[in-house]
CSV table of C-alpha atoms in Angstrom, one decimal:
chain,number,residue,atom,x,y,z
D,16,MET,CA,8.4,7.0,52.2
D,17,GLY,CA,7.7,5.1,55.6
D,18,GLN,CA,4.2,4.2,54.4
D,19,ASP,CA,5.3,2.6,51.2
D,20,PHE,CA,8.0,0.9,53.2
D,21,MET,CA,5.3,-0.4,55.6
D,22,GLN,CA,3.1,-1.9,52.7
D,23,ASN,CA,6.0,-3.6,51.3
D,24,THR,CA,6.7,-5.0,54.3
D,25,GLN,CA,3.1,-6.2,54.9
D,26,PHE,CA,3.2,-7.8,51.8
D,27,ASN,CA,6.7,-9.6,52.5
D,28,ARG,CA,4.7,-10.9,55.5
D,29,ARG,CA,1.8,-12.3,53.8
D,30,THR,CA,4.2,-13.8,51.6
D,31,PHE,CA,6.1,-15.3,54.7
D,32,LEU,CA,2.9,-16.5,56.1
D,33,GLY,CA,2.1,-18.6,53.0
D,34,GLY,CA,5.6,-19.9,53.1
D,35,ALA,CA,5.6,-20.9,56.7
D,36,ALA,CA,2.0,-22.5,56.1
D,37,ALA,CA,3.6,-24.2,53.2
D,38,GLY,CA,6.3,-25.8,55.9
D,39,ILE,CA,9.3,-23.6,54.1
D,40,PHE,CA,10.7,-21.7,56.9
D,41,ALA,CA,9.9,-24.1,59.2
D,42,ALA,CA,13.8,-24.6,59.6
D,43,ALA,CA,14.7,-20.9,59.8
D,44,SER,CA,16.9,-20.5,63.1
D,45,SER,CA,18.6,-17.0,62.6
D,46,PRO,CA,17.6,-15.2,65.4
D,47,GLY,CA,15.0,-12.3,64.8
D,48,ALA,CA,15.8,-12.4,61.0
D,49,GLU,CA,12.3,-14.1,60.1
D,50,ILE,CA,10.3,-11.3,61.5
D,51,PRO,CA,9.3,-7.9,59.8
D,52,ARG,CA,10.7,-5.0,61.0
D,53,PRO,CA,9.4,-2.0,59.2
D,54,MET,CA,10.1,1.5,59.8
D,55,ALA,CA,7.9,4.1,60.9
D,56,ARG,CA,7.6,7.8,61.8
D,57,PHE,CA,5.8,8.7,64.8
D,58,PRO,CA,5.1,12.5,66.4
D,59,GLU,CA,8.7,14.3,67.4
D,60,LYS,CA,10.1,11.1,66.2
D,61,MET,CA,12.6,10.1,63.0
D,62,ASP,CA,11.7,6.8,61.3
D,63,LEU,CA,12.2,4.0,63.9
D,64,ILE,CA,11.9,0.6,63.9
D,65,LEU,CA,8.2,-0.3,64.6
D,66,LEU,CA,7.5,-3.4,67.1
D,67,THR,CA,4.3,-2.5,67.7
D,68,ASP,CA,1.7,0.6,67.2
D,69,ARG,CA,-0.5,0.8,70.0
D,70,ALA,CA,0.9,0.6,72.6
D,71,PRO,CA,3.8,2.0,70.5
D,72,GLN,CA,7.2,0.1,70.8
D,73,LEU,CA,9.7,1.8,68.4
D,74,GLU,CA,13.5,0.8,68.5
D,75,THR,CA,16.2,2.8,67.6
D,76,PRO,CA,18.4,1.5,64.8
D,77,LEU,CA,22.0,0.9,65.9
D,78,ARG,CA,23.5,3.4,63.5
D,79,TYR,CA,22.3,6.4,66.0
D,80,PHE,CA,24.8,4.5,68.7
D,81,GLN,CA,27.8,5.8,67.0
D,82,GLN,CA,27.6,9.2,69.2
D,83,ASP,CA,27.8,9.9,73.0
D,84,PHE,CA,24.1,10.8,73.6
D,85,THR,CA,21.0,9.2,71.7
D,86,PRO,CA,19.4,12.3,70.1
D,87,ASN,CA,15.9,12.8,71.3
D,88,ASP,CA,14.1,12.2,68.3
D,89,ALA,CA,15.9,8.8,67.6
D,90,PHE,CA,15.3,7.9,71.5
D,91,TYR,CA,13.3,4.4,71.5
D,92,VAL,CA,10.0,4.2,73.0
D,93,ARG,CA,7.9,1.5,75.1
D,94,TRP,CA,4.7,2.0,76.5
D,95,HIS,CA,2.8,-1.0,78.1
D,96,LEU,CA,-0.8,0.1,78.2
D,97,SER,CA,-2.5,1.5,75.0
D,98,VAL,CA,-4.1,4.5,76.7
D,99,ILE,CA,-1.0,6.7,76.9
D,100,PRO,CA,-1.0,10.7,77.2
D,101,THR,CA,-0.9,12.3,73.8
D,102,SER,CA,-2.0,16.2,75.3
D,103,VAL,CA,-0.5,17.7,78.3
D,104,ASP,CA,-1.7,21.2,79.5
D,105,LEU,CA,0.8,22.5,81.5
D,106,ARG,CA,-1.5,25.1,83.2
D,107,THR,CA,-3.4,22.2,85.0
D,108,PHE,CA,-0.6,19.4,85.1
D,109,ARG,CA,0.9,19.1,88.4
D,110,LEU,CA,3.0,16.7,90.1
D,111,SER,CA,1.5,15.2,93.5
D,112,VAL,CA,4.0,13.6,96.1
D,113,GLY,CA,1.7,12.2,99.1
D,114,GLY,CA,1.2,9.4,101.2
D,115,HIS,CA,3.2,8.8,104.5
D,116,VAL,CA,4.4,12.5,104.5
D,117,ASP,CA,3.8,15.4,106.8
D,118,GLN,CA,3.2,17.7,104.2
D,119,PRO,CA,1.5,16.6,100.6
D,120,LEU,CA,2.9,18.4,97.6
D,121,SER,CA,1.3,19.5,94.5
D,122,LEU,CA,4.0,20.9,92.0
D,123,SER,CA,3.7,22.8,88.5
D,124,MET,CA,6.5,22.6,86.1
D,125,ASP,CA,7.3,26.0,87.0
D,126,ASP,CA,7.2,25.1,90.8
D,127,LEU,CA,9.6,22.2,89.9
D,128,ARG,CA,12.3,24.5,87.9
D,129,ALA,CA,12.1,27.6,90.3
D,130,LYS,CA,11.9,25.8,93.7
D,131,PHE,CA,14.6,23.1,93.5
D,132,GLU,CA,17.6,22.7,92.7
D,133,PRO,CA,18.2,21.4,89.2
D,134,MET,CA,20.5,18.3,88.9
D,135,GLU,CA,21.9,16.6,86.0
D,136,ILE,CA,23.3,12.8,85.2
D,137,VAL,CA,24.6,11.4,82.3
D,138,ALA,CA,22.7,7.5,82.5
D,139,VAL,CA,21.9,5.1,80.0
D,140,ASN,CA,18.2,4.1,79.8
D,141,GLN,CA,17.9,0.6,78.8
D,142,CYS,CA,14.6,-1.7,78.2
D,143,SER,CA,14.4,-4.9,80.5
D,144,GLY,CA,13.9,-6.6,77.2
D,145,ASN,CA,16.6,-5.3,75.2
D,146,GLY,CA,18.3,-7.8,73.0
D,147,ARG,CA,15.4,-10.2,73.7
D,148,SER,CA,15.4,-11.2,70.1
D,149,TYR,CA,18.6,-13.1,70.1
D,150,PHE,CA,17.8,-15.2,73.0
D,151,GLU,CA,17.6,-19.0,72.3
D,152,PRO,CA,15.2,-20.3,72.5
D,153,ARG,CA,12.7,-17.6,71.8
D,154,MET,CA,10.4,-16.0,74.0
D,155,PRO,CA,7.4,-14.0,73.7
D,156,GLY,CA,7.7,-10.5,74.5
D,157,GLY,CA,8.9,-7.1,72.6
D,158,GLN,CA,11.5,-8.6,69.9
D,159,TRP,CA,14.0,-6.0,70.5
D,160,GLN,CA,17.8,-6.5,69.0
D,161,TYR,CA,19.6,-3.9,70.9
D,162,GLY,CA,18.1,-0.5,69.9
D,163,ALA,CA,15.9,-0.5,73.2
D,164,MET,CA,18.3,1.6,75.2
D,165,GLY,CA,19.6,5.0,74.9
D,166,ASN,CA,22.3,7.2,76.7
D,167,ALA,CA,21.1,10.9,77.9
D,168,ARG,CA,22.1,13.9,79.6
D,169,TRP,CA,19.0,14.0,82.2
D,170,LYS,CA,18.2,17.1,84.1
D,171,GLY,CA,15.6,17.4,86.9
D,172,VAL,CA,15.3,17.6,90.4
D,173,ARG,CA,16.3,14.9,93.0
D,174,LEU,CA,13.7,12.7,93.8
D,175,LYS,CA,15.1,13.4,97.8
D,176,ASP,CA,14.5,16.9,97.4
D,177,LEU,CA,10.7,16.6,96.9
D,178,LEU,CA,10.5,14.2,99.6
D,179,ASP,CA,12.5,16.2,102.2
D,180,LYS,CA,10.0,19.1,101.3
D,181,ALA,CA,7.1,16.9,101.8
D,182,GLY,CA,8.7,15.6,105.1
D,183,VAL,CA,8.5,11.7,104.7
D,184,ARG,CA,7.0,10.4,108.0
D,185,ALA,CA,9.0,7.6,110.5
D,186,GLY,CA,8.0,4.0,109.0
D,187,ALA,CA,8.2,4.7,105.3
D,188,VAL,CA,9.1,1.5,103.4
D,189,ASP,CA,8.3,2.1,99.6
D,190,VAL,CA,7.8,5.2,97.5
D,191,SER,CA,5.5,4.3,94.1
D,192,PHE,CA,5.3,6.0,91.0
D,193,ASN,CA,2.2,6.6,88.7
D,194,GLY,CA,2.2,8.1,85.5
D,195,LEU,CA,-0.7,9.7,83.0
D,196,ASP,CA,-1.0,6.1,81.3
D,197,GLY,CA,-3.6,4.0,82.4
D,198,PRO,CA,-5.4,0.8,81.4
D,199,PRO,CA,-7.9,0.2,78.3
D,200,LEU,CA,-10.0,-1.8,80.7
D,201,PRO,CA,-10.7,-1.6,84.5
D,202,SER,CA,-9.9,-5.4,85.0
D,203,VAL,CA,-6.3,-4.5,83.5
D,204,ASN,CA,-3.8,-3.1,86.3
D,205,ASP,CA,-2.3,0.7,85.8
D,206,PHE,CA,0.8,0.7,85.4
D,207,VAL,CA,2.8,1.7,88.8
D,208,LYS,CA,6.4,1.1,89.7
D,209,SER,CA,8.2,1.4,93.2
D,210,LEU,CA,11.5,1.8,95.0
D,211,ASP,CA,12.1,1.4,98.7
D,212,ILE,CA,12.7,4.2,100.3
D,213,ASP,CA,16.1,4.4,101.0
D,214,HIS,CA,16.9,4.0,97.1
D,215,ALA,CA,14.3,6.8,96.7
D,216,ARG,CA,16.3,8.6,99.1
D,217,ASP,CA,19.7,8.3,97.7
D,218,GLY,CA,20.2,11.9,96.0
D,219,GLU,CA,20.8,10.2,92.6
D,220,THR,CA,17.3,9.6,91.7
D,221,LEU,CA,15.9,12.3,89.6
D,222,VAL,CA,12.3,13.7,88.3
D,223,ALA,CA,13.7,14.6,85.2
D,224,TYR,CA,12.1,17.6,83.1
D,225,GLU,CA,14.8,17.8,80.4
D,226,MET,CA,16.8,14.7,78.6
D,227,ASN,CA,20.0,16.2,76.2
D,228,GLY,CA,19.1,19.9,77.0
D,229,LYS,CA,15.4,19.7,75.7
D,230,GLU,CA,12.0,18.8,76.7
D,231,LEU,CA,11.2,15.3,76.8
D,232,PRO,CA,9.3,14.0,73.7
D,233,MET,CA,5.6,13.1,74.6
D,234,LEU,CA,6.3,9.5,73.7
D,235,ASN,CA,9.3,9.5,76.1
D,236,GLY,CA,7.3,10.8,79.4
D,237,PHE,CA,6.8,14.7,78.7
D,238,PRO,CA,6.9,16.5,81.0
D,239,LEU,CA,8.3,14.5,83.7
D,240,ARG,CA,9.8,11.2,83.9
D,241,LEU,CA,11.7,9.1,86.9
D,242,VAL,CA,15.5,8.4,86.0
D,243,VAL,CA,16.7,5.9,88.2
D,244,PRO,CA,20.6,5.6,87.0
D,245,GLY,CA,21.6,1.9,86.7
D,246,TRP,CA,18.6,0.5,87.0
D,247,TYR,CA,16.4,-0.9,84.1
D,248,ALA,CA,13.9,1.4,82.4
D,249,THR,CA,11.0,-0.1,83.6
D,250,TYR,CA,10.9,2.0,86.9
D,251,TRP,CA,11.6,5.1,84.9
D,252,VAL,CA,8.0,5.9,84.8
D,253,LYS,CA,6.9,8.2,82.2
D,254,ALA,CA,4.6,11.0,82.4
D,255,LEU,CA,5.4,10.8,86.0
D,256,ASN,CA,2.2,12.7,88.0
D,257,GLU,CA,1.9,10.8,91.2
D,258,ILE,CA,4.6,9.9,93.7
D,259,LYS,CA,3.4,8.3,97.0
D,260,VAL,CA,5.2,7.2,100.1
D,261,LEU,CA,4.2,4.1,101.5
D,262,PRO,CA,4.1,2.9,105.2
D,263,GLU,CA,4.3,-0.8,104.1
D,264,LYS,CA,5.9,-2.6,101.1
D,265,PHE,CA,3.8,-1.9,97.5
D,266,ASP,CA,1.9,-4.7,96.2
D,267,GLY,CA,1.2,-3.6,93.0
D,268,PHE,CA,1.0,-5.9,90.1
D,269,TRP,CA,3.8,-4.2,88.1
D,270,MET,CA,6.4,-5.1,90.8
D,271,THR,CA,4.7,-8.4,92.3
D,272,LYS,CA,3.7,-10.2,88.7
D,273,ALA,CA,5.6,-8.5,86.3
D,274,TYR,CA,9.1,-7.8,85.5
D,275,LYS,CA,10.2,-10.8,87.7
D,276,ILE,CA,13.9,-12.3,87.3
D,277,PRO,CA,15.1,-15.4,88.8
D,278,ASN,CA,16.9,-14.6,92.4
D,279,ASN,CA,20.3,-15.0,91.5
D,280,ALA,CA,23.2,-12.9,90.2
D,281,LEU,CA,22.5,-12.7,86.8
D,282,GLY,CA,19.0,-13.6,86.5
D,283,SER,CA,19.3,-16.6,84.9
D,284,GLU,CA,17.6,-19.9,84.5
D,285,THR,CA,17.0,-22.8,81.8
D,286,PRO,CA,14.4,-23.9,79.9
D,287,GLU,CA,14.5,-27.5,81.8
D,288,ALA,CA,14.9,-26.2,85.3
D,289,LEU,CA,12.7,-22.8,85.5
D,290,ALA,CA,13.2,-21.0,88.8
D,291,THR,CA,10.6,-20.8,91.1
D,292,ASP,CA,12.2,-18.1,93.5
D,293,LEU,CA,11.5,-14.8,91.9
D,294,ILE,CA,12.6,-11.2,92.4
D,295,PRO,CA,11.5,-7.9,90.7
D,296,ILE,CA,14.4,-6.9,88.3
D,297,ASN,CA,16.5,-4.1,89.3
D,298,ARG,CA,20.1,-3.2,88.2
D,299,CYS,CA,21.4,-3.3,84.8
D,300,ALA,CA,23.4,-6.3,84.2
D,301,LEU,CA,27.3,-5.8,82.3
D,302,HIS,CA,26.9,-5.9,78.8
D,303,SER,CA,28.7,-4.9,75.7
D,304,ILE,CA,27.7,-4.8,71.8
D,305,PHE,CA,28.9,-4.0,68.4
D,306,VAL,CA,27.6,-1.0,66.8
D,307,ARG,CA,29.8,-1.5,63.6
D,308,PRO,CA,30.2,-3.6,61.9
D,309,GLU,CA,26.3,-4.6,61.5
D,310,PRO,CA,25.5,-8.4,61.1
D,311,GLY,CA,26.1,-9.4,57.9
D,312,GLU,CA,28.1,-6.5,57.0
D,313,ILE,CA,30.4,-7.2,53.8
D,314,ILE,CA,33.8,-5.9,54.8
D,315,ARG,CA,36.6,-5.2,52.1
D,316,THR,CA,39.7,-7.5,52.0
D,317,GLY,CA,42.9,-5.9,52.8
D,318,GLY,CA,41.6,-2.5,54.4
D,319,SER,CA,41.6,-1.0,57.8
D,320,TYR,CA,38.1,-1.3,59.2
D,321,ALA,CA,37.0,0.7,62.5
D,322,MET,CA,34.9,-1.3,64.5
D,323,GLU,CA,33.1,0.5,67.3
D,324,GLY,CA,30.6,-0.3,70.1
D,325,LEU,CA,29.4,0.2,73.7
D,326,ALA,CA,29.9,-1.3,77.1
D,327,MET,CA,27.8,-0.6,80.2
D,328,ASP,CA,26.3,-2.0,83.6
D,329,GLY,CA,24.3,-0.8,86.5
D,330,GLY,CA,26.7,1.8,87.6
D,331,VAL,CA,30.3,0.4,88.6
D,332,GLY,CA,31.6,1.7,85.6
D,333,ILE,CA,33.6,-0.2,82.8
D,334,ARG,CA,37.2,-0.9,83.2
D,335,ARG,CA,38.1,-2.7,80.0
D,336,VAL,CA,36.8,-4.1,76.6
D,337,GLU,CA,37.7,-6.6,74.7
D,338,VAL,CA,37.2,-8.0,71.0
D,339,SER,CA,38.1,-11.3,69.3
D,340,SER,CA,38.4,-11.9,65.6
D,341,ASP,CA,38.4,-15.4,65.6
D,342,ALA,CA,35.5,-16.3,67.4
D,343,GLY,CA,37.1,-16.1,70.8
D,344,LYS,CA,40.4,-17.9,70.8
D,345,ASN,CA,42.5,-14.7,71.1
D,346,TRP,CA,41.2,-11.7,72.5
D,347,LYS,CA,43.0,-7.8,72.2
D,348,ASP,CA,42.1,-4.7,74.1
D,349,ALA,CA,39.5,-2.3,72.5
D,350,LYS,CA,40.2,1.6,72.9
D,351,LEU,CA,37.9,3.2,75.4
D,352,ASP,CA,36.6,6.4,74.8
D,353,ALA,CA,36.2,9.4,77.3
D,354,ASP,CA,34.4,8.4,80.6
D,355,LEU,CA,31.0,10.2,80.7
D,356,GLY,CA,30.1,9.0,84.1
D,357,LYS,CA,29.5,5.8,86.1
D,358,TYR,CA,25.9,5.4,84.5
D,359,SER,CA,26.9,6.2,81.2
D,360,TRP,CA,27.5,3.7,78.5
D,361,ARG,CA,31.1,3.7,77.5
D,362,ARG,CA,31.6,3.7,73.9
D,363,TRP,CA,35.0,1.6,72.5
D,364,ARG,CA,36.7,1.4,69.0
D,365,PHE,CA,38.8,-1.5,67.8
D,366,ASP,CA,40.7,-0.9,64.7
D,367,TRP,CA,40.8,-4.3,62.6
D,368,THR,CA,42.9,-5.0,59.3
D,369,ALA,CA,40.5,-7.0,57.4
D,370,GLY,CA,42.3,-10.5,56.5
D,371,GLU,CA,41.7,-12.7,54.0
D,372,ARG,CA,38.6,-13.4,52.0
D,373,GLY,CA,35.8,-15.4,54.2
D,374,THR,CA,33.5,-15.0,57.0
D,375,TYR,CA,34.4,-14.0,60.2
D,376,ARG,CA,32.9,-14.2,63.9
D,377,PHE,CA,33.8,-10.9,66.1
D,378,LEU,CA,33.4,-11.4,69.8
D,379,VAL,CA,32.9,-8.7,72.2
D,380,ARG,CA,33.1,-8.9,76.3
D,381,ALA,CA,33.5,-6.1,79.0
D,382,THR,CA,35.0,-6.2,82.3
D,383,ASN,CA,33.7,-3.8,84.9
D,384,ALA,CA,35.8,-2.2,87.8
D,385,ALA,CA,34.7,-4.8,90.0
D,386,GLY,CA,36.5,-7.4,87.9
D,387,GLU,CA,33.3,-8.7,86.6
D,388,SER,CA,33.2,-10.2,83.3
D,389,GLN,CA,30.4,-11.4,81.2
D,390,VAL,CA,29.4,-15.1,80.7
D,391,GLU,CA,29.2,-16.9,77.5
D,392,LYS,CA,25.8,-18.6,77.7
D,393,HIS,CA,22.7,-16.7,79.6
D,394,TRP,CA,18.9,-17.0,79.2
D,395,ASN,CA,15.4,-16.8,81.3
D,396,HIS,CA,11.9,-17.3,80.2
D,397,SER,CA,11.4,-13.6,80.2
D,398,GLY,CA,14.3,-12.5,78.3
D,399,TYR,CA,15.4,-9.7,80.4
D,400,MET,CA,18.8,-8.5,81.4
D,401,ARG,CA,20.8,-9.5,78.3
D,402,THR,CA,24.6,-10.0,79.6
D,403,GLN,CA,26.3,-12.6,77.4
D,404,VAL,CA,28.8,-12.0,75.4
D,405,GLU,CA,27.9,-11.1,71.9
D,406,HIS,CA,29.0,-11.9,68.4
D,407,VAL,CA,28.4,-10.6,65.0
D,408,ASP,CA,29.4,-12.6,61.8
D,409,VAL,CA,30.9,-10.7,59.0
D,410,THR,CA,31.8,-11.6,55.5
D,411,VAL,CA,35.4,-10.1,54.4
D,412,ALA,CA,35.2,-9.6,50.4
L,25,MET,CA,24.2,19.0,48.7
L,26,ARG,CA,25.6,20.0,52.2
L,27,LYS,CA,24.2,23.4,51.9
L,28,ARG,CA,20.5,22.0,50.9
L,29,ILE,CA,20.5,20.1,53.8
L,30,ALA,CA,21.6,22.9,56.3
L,31,ILE,CA,18.7,25.1,54.5
L,32,ALA,CA,16.4,22.3,55.0
L,33,GLY,CA,17.0,21.4,58.4
L,34,LEU,CA,17.0,25.4,59.4
L,35,SER,CA,13.6,25.9,58.1
L,36,ALA,CA,12.4,22.9,59.9
L,37,LEU,CA,14.0,24.6,63.0
L,38,LEU,CA,12.1,27.5,62.5
L,39,LEU,CA,8.8,26.0,61.6
L,40,GLY,CA,9.2,23.6,64.7
L,41,SER,CA,9.7,26.5,67.3
L,42,ALA,CA,7.2,28.6,65.5
L,43,ILE,CA,4.6,25.7,66.5
L,44,ARG,CA,5.6,25.6,70.0
L,45,ALA,CA,6.0,29.3,70.8
L,46,ALA,CA,2.3,29.5,69.6
L,47,ASP,CA,1.2,27.4,72.0
L,48,SER,CA,3.6,26.5,74.7
L,49,GLN,CA,1.6,25.4,77.5
L,50,VAL,CA,-0.3,22.5,75.6
L,51,HIS,CA,1.8,19.8,74.3
L,52,SER,CA,-0.2,17.8,72.0
L,53,ILE,CA,0.7,15.0,69.4
L,54,VAL,CA,-1.3,12.8,67.3
L,55,LEU,CA,-0.7,9.1,66.9
L,56,PRO,CA,-0.6,7.3,63.7
L,57,GLN,CA,-3.0,4.5,63.0
L,58,ASP,CA,-0.8,1.7,61.6
L,59,GLU,CA,-2.3,-1.7,62.2
L,60,PRO,CA,-1.8,-4.4,59.9
L,61,LYS,CA,-4.3,-5.7,57.7
L,62,LEU,CA,-5.5,-9.1,59.0
L,63,PRO,CA,-6.2,-12.1,56.7
L,64,GLU,CA,-9.4,-14.0,56.8
L,65,GLY,CA,-9.4,-17.4,58.8
L,66,PRO,CA,-11.4,-19.1,61.4
L,67,GLY,CA,-11.2,-17.3,64.9
L,68,ARG,CA,-10.7,-14.1,63.2
L,69,LYS,CA,-14.0,-12.6,64.5
L,70,GLU,CA,-13.3,-13.6,68.0
L,71,PHE,CA,-9.5,-12.3,67.7
L,72,VAL,CA,-10.4,-8.8,66.9
L,73,ALA,CA,-13.1,-8.7,69.3
L,74,GLN,CA,-11.2,-9.8,72.4
L,75,CYS,CA,-7.5,-9.2,72.0
L,76,ARG,CA,-7.7,-5.7,70.1
L,77,THR,CA,-9.6,-3.9,72.4
L,78,CYS,CA,-6.4,-3.4,74.6
L,79,HIS,CA,-3.7,-4.0,71.8
L,80,SER,CA,-2.9,-3.8,68.2
L,81,SER,CA,-2.5,-6.9,66.2
L,82,ARG,CA,1.1,-6.1,65.8
L,83,TYR,CA,1.5,-7.8,69.2
L,84,VAL,CA,1.1,-11.2,67.0
L,85,THR,CA,2.4,-10.3,63.9
L,86,SER,CA,5.7,-9.1,65.4
L,87,GLN,CA,6.6,-12.2,67.4
L,88,PRO,CA,8.4,-15.5,66.0
L,89,ALA,CA,6.4,-18.1,65.3
L,90,PHE,CA,5.1,-20.0,68.0
L,91,THR,CA,3.5,-23.9,68.6
L,92,ARG,CA,-0.2,-23.8,69.5
L,93,LYS,CA,0.7,-24.7,73.0
L,94,ALA,CA,2.6,-21.3,73.4
L,95,TRP,CA,0.1,-19.3,71.8
L,96,GLU,CA,-2.7,-21.0,74.5
L,97,ALA,CA,-0.3,-19.7,77.2
L,98,GLU,CA,0.0,-16.4,75.8
L,99,VAL,CA,-3.9,-16.3,75.8
L,100,THR,CA,-4.1,-17.8,79.3
L,101,LYS,CA,-1.3,-15.0,80.4
L,102,MET,CA,-3.4,-12.1,78.8
L,103,MET,CA,-6.6,-13.4,80.8
L,104,LYS,CA,-5.2,-14.7,84.2
L,105,THR,CA,-2.1,-12.6,84.4
L,106,TYR,CA,-3.1,-9.3,82.6
L,107,GLY,CA,-6.8,-9.2,83.5
L,108,ALA,CA,-8.6,-9.5,80.0
L,109,PRO,CA,-12.1,-10.3,80.2
L,110,VAL,CA,-12.3,-12.9,77.3
L,111,PRO,CA,-15.1,-15.4,77.7
L,112,ALA,CA,-14.0,-19.0,78.1
L,113,ALA,CA,-15.7,-20.3,75.1
L,114,GLN,CA,-13.8,-17.8,72.8
L,115,VAL,CA,-10.6,-19.0,73.8
L,116,SER,CA,-9.8,-22.0,71.4
L,117,SER,CA,-10.9,-19.8,68.4
L,118,ILE,CA,-8.7,-17.1,69.3
L,119,VAL,CA,-5.6,-19.8,69.4
L,120,ASP,CA,-7.3,-21.0,66.2
L,121,TYR,CA,-6.6,-17.5,64.6
L,122,LEU,CA,-3.2,-17.1,66.6
L,123,VAL,CA,-1.9,-20.1,65.1
L,124,THR,CA,-3.2,-19.2,61.6
L,125,LEU,CA,-1.5,-15.9,61.9
L,126,ASN,CA,1.7,-16.9,63.3
L,127,GLY,CA,2.2,-20.2,64.3
L,128,LYS,CA,4.2,-23.3,63.8
L,129,SER,CA,4.1,-27.0,64.1
L,130,LYS,CA,7.1,-27.6,66.7
């Protein structure tokens, strides 16, 4: 069925290209709407929204967010380089911990499970570019709607425990993380990320061997993934097999050139005045979205409609979520679901009695425990850290 | 209906665990080949030769339509920032094809 759908979409795409050439779609402006979003089924996955196939980038459909934890087989997928691991032999797989340490380690999966205390944490894993397709003006990059994230219970060993076992030497500055993926050409930089030594030793950063009580799917980083609670997923290195302690600042491409944001609180700039002072992206921004209704949904007049959605931030914790049914003139509190931890997303619900027939614009905004609230407009040229107040337009009929 | 789903789910579960149990030490997947067909057009040959070495052509077709200037900037970024060794003489043909594939006038 997925195959048929894809062929249909390809056909539509050709039709669209013909239309674009004739100028028919030149004025189309609804964000994201004009781009085909076929479904595809990859190994260990349900049908997900196909952004790209090589390297794989697969988005989670919104309906999977009507539960606390995102199922592993519905969890989004995002690789950078096209040479990705498709087979891992646990008899030979080893995680190395080396560099500026007293005693370099080479650990099997059995070592990790048997010799280190397990730790669990609930945390949202969110792509830096989640929601990119909603920015105006548009920018190149993965055209994600809101499905480049997921909430999971991660289980593994504390990075701190690994570093302590290896014995970090005095003068350590950064720790770098490399996985089994690799560049398709020697001139392309391998995907390696870093954290500063204090962050790496904070006791909350994990090397995870399970998500939601099961092994990680291959496409989500089997057998090990770095879990950096509260930080964007670019740091959550997949198929992690090399940890290196450095006595100097890490200067790899994926820290110094890619994943940079304007050096201000929200990572914002304008198309007219692009920022020149850039820093590596880091903690997740405060954000809230609608899960139900979905854009363009038709709601029956007179009935009660159970809206729901998600709110999250970089680890302060969500205190309040408000919904407006009149494009922002009036706001009412949504009900918050149970708090699953400060790095989890917080689900919210709002029961709305559908009014008269017509079109409605709903808005949602969140406030965190530090009293921070969402801004109305936010933009940067990479489409990172989406944080602005979101809307959904529905028709009551 | 519900019963049938439950049975299907159970057999899928049994099948899955059987595969895993038989070879629990080696974990493998096979990635699907799923690239879109590319229409004919000037620059297609250069695009196929230079761009698809590293990534699927969906990296183009899954984008919004961009102006020629924006596509030029993308090719430059691929070369200068990401390290794609594209011969300078082929750049303008590649941009021609990108504009054909997913361009807009302004």
